[in-house]
Coordinates of C-alpha atoms in Angstrom, one line a residue:
X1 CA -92.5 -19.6 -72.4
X2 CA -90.9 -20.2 -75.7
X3 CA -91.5 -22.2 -78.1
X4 CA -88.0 -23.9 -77.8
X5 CA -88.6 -24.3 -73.9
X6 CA -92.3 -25.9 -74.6
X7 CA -91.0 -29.0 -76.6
X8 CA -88.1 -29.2 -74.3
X9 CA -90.9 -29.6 -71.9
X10 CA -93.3 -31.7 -73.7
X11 CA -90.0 -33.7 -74.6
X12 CA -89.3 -34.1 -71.3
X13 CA -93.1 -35.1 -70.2
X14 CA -92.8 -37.6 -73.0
X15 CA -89.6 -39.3 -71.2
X16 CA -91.6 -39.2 -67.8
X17 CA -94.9 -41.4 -69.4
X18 CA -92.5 -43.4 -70.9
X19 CA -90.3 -44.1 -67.9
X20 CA -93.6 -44.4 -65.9
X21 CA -93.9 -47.4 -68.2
X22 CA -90.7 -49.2 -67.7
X23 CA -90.6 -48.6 -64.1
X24 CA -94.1 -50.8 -63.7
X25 CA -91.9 -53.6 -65.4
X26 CA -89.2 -53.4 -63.9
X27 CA -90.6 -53.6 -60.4
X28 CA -92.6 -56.9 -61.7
X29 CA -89.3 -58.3 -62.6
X30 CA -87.6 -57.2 -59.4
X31 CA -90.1 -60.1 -57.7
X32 CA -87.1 -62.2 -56.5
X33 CA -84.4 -59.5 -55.7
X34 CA -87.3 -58.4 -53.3
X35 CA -87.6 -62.2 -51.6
X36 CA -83.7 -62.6 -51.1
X37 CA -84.0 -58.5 -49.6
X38 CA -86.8 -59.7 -47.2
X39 CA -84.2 -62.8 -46.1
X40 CA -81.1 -61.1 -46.2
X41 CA -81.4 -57.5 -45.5
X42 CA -82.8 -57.5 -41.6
X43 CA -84.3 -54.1 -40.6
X44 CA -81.4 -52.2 -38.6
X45 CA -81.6 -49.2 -36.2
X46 CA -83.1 -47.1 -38.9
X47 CA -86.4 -45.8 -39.7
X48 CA -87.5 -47.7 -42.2
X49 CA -86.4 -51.1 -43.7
X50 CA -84.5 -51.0 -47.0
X51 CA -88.0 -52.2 -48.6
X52 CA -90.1 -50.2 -46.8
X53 CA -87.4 -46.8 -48.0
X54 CA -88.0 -48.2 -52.1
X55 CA -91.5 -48.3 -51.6
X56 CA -91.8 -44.4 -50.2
X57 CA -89.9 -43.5 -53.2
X58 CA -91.9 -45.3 -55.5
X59 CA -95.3 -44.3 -54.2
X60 CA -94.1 -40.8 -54.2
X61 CA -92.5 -40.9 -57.5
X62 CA -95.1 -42.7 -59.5
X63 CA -97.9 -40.6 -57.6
X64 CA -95.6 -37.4 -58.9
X65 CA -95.3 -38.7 -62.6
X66 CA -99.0 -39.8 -62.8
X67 CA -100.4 -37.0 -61.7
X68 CA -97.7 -35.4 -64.9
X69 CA -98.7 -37.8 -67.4
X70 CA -103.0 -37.3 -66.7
X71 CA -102.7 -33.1 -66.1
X72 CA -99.8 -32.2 -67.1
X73 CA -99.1 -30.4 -63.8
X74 CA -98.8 -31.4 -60.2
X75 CA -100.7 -30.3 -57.6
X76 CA -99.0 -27.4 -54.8
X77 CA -95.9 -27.6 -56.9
X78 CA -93.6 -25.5 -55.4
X79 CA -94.0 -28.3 -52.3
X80 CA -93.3 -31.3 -54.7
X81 CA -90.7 -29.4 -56.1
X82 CA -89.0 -29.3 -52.7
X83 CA -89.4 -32.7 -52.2
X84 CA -88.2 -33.6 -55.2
X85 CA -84.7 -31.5 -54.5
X86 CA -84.9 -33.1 -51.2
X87 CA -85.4 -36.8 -52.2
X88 CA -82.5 -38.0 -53.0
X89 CA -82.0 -41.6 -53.2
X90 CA -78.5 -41.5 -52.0
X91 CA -78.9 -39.9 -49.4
X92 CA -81.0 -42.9 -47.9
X93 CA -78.3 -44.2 -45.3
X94 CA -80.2 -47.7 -46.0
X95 CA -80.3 -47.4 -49.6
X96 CA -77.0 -46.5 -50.1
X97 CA -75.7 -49.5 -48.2
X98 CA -77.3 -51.9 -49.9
X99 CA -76.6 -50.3 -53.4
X100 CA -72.9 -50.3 -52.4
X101 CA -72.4 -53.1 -50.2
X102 CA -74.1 -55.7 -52.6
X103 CA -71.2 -55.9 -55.0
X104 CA -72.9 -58.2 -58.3
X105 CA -75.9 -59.3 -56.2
X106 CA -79.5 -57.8 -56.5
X107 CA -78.7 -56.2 -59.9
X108 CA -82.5 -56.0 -60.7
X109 CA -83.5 -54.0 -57.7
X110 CA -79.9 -51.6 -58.2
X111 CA -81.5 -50.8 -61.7
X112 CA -84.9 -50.5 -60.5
X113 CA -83.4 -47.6 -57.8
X114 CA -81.3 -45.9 -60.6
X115 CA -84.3 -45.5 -62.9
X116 CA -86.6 -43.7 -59.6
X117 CA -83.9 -41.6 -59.3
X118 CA -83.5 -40.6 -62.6
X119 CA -87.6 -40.4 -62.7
X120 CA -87.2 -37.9 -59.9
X121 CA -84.9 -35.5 -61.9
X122 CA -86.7 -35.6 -64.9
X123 CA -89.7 -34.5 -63.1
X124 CA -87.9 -31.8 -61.7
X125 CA -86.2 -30.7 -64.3
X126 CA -90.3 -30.8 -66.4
X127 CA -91.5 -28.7 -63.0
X128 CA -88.6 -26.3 -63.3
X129 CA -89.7 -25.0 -67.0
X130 CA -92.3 -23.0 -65.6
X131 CA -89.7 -20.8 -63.6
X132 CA -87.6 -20.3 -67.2
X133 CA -87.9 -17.0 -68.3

C-alpha cells in the first residue's frame, strides 16, 4: 500500500473511533424517541420490530467499529465486508417507514439511524483499502 492510501486509511480509522464516540451519545440522548417508538410504533407483520431492526444494526455496527478501533482489522473480513455491502439501512422495509412516515417527529432517533449508516460505509470504505493496489 502507499503511503497516500495508508493515511487515507488511518484518516479514515480515525473518523470510525471518533464516530464510535458520538454514536454512544447519541443513543443516550435518543432515551425518549425510543419511549414514544415503544407506544406508537406497534410491531407489524414483519420480522422484527422497528426497535428491535436499530438494535441489530447497532450491535453489529459497533461490534464492527470496536473490533477497528482495538486491532485495527476485523475478524473473517471478506464476510463483514459482505455484510456491510448488504446492510443497508434503507433497505429495512420498517426502517424506512418510520424514517419517512414520521415527518418532524422522532428527529433524535432519524439522526441516530443516519450516523449507523454512515458508520457502516466508512468501515467499508477503511476494509476496502486492503484490496487497493
Amino acid at each position: 500500500m502507499s503511503e497516500a492510501v495508508l493515511n487515507d486509511k488511518e484518516a479514515t480509522k480515525n473518523h470510525i473511533v471518533h464516530l464510535l464516540d458520538e454514536l454512544k451519545i447519541v443513543y443516550q440522548n435518543t432515551q425518549r424517541d425510543r419511549k414514544k417508538i415503544v407506544a406508537n410504533f406497534r410491531p407489524s407483520n414483519e420480522e422484527f420490530s422497528l426497535l428491535e431492526e436499530i438494535e441489530l444494526l447497532t450491535v453489529t455496527l459497533r461490534g464492527y467499529a470496536n473490533q477497528i478501533q482495538v486491532q485495527g482489522w476485523i475478524t473473517n473480513e471478506t464476510k463483514a465486508i459482505e455484510q456491510l455491502r448488504e446492510m443497508r439501512v434503507f433497505r429495512i422495509p420498517v426502517i424506512v417507514q418510520f424514517y419517512f412516515g414520521s415527518n418532524g417527529k422522532y428527529e433524535q432517533m432519524k439522526g441516530y439511524i443516519i450516523m449507523l449508516d454512515y458508520l457502516r460505509l466508512l468501515m467499508l470504505e477503511y476494509l476496502q483499502y486492503e484490496h487497493v493496489n
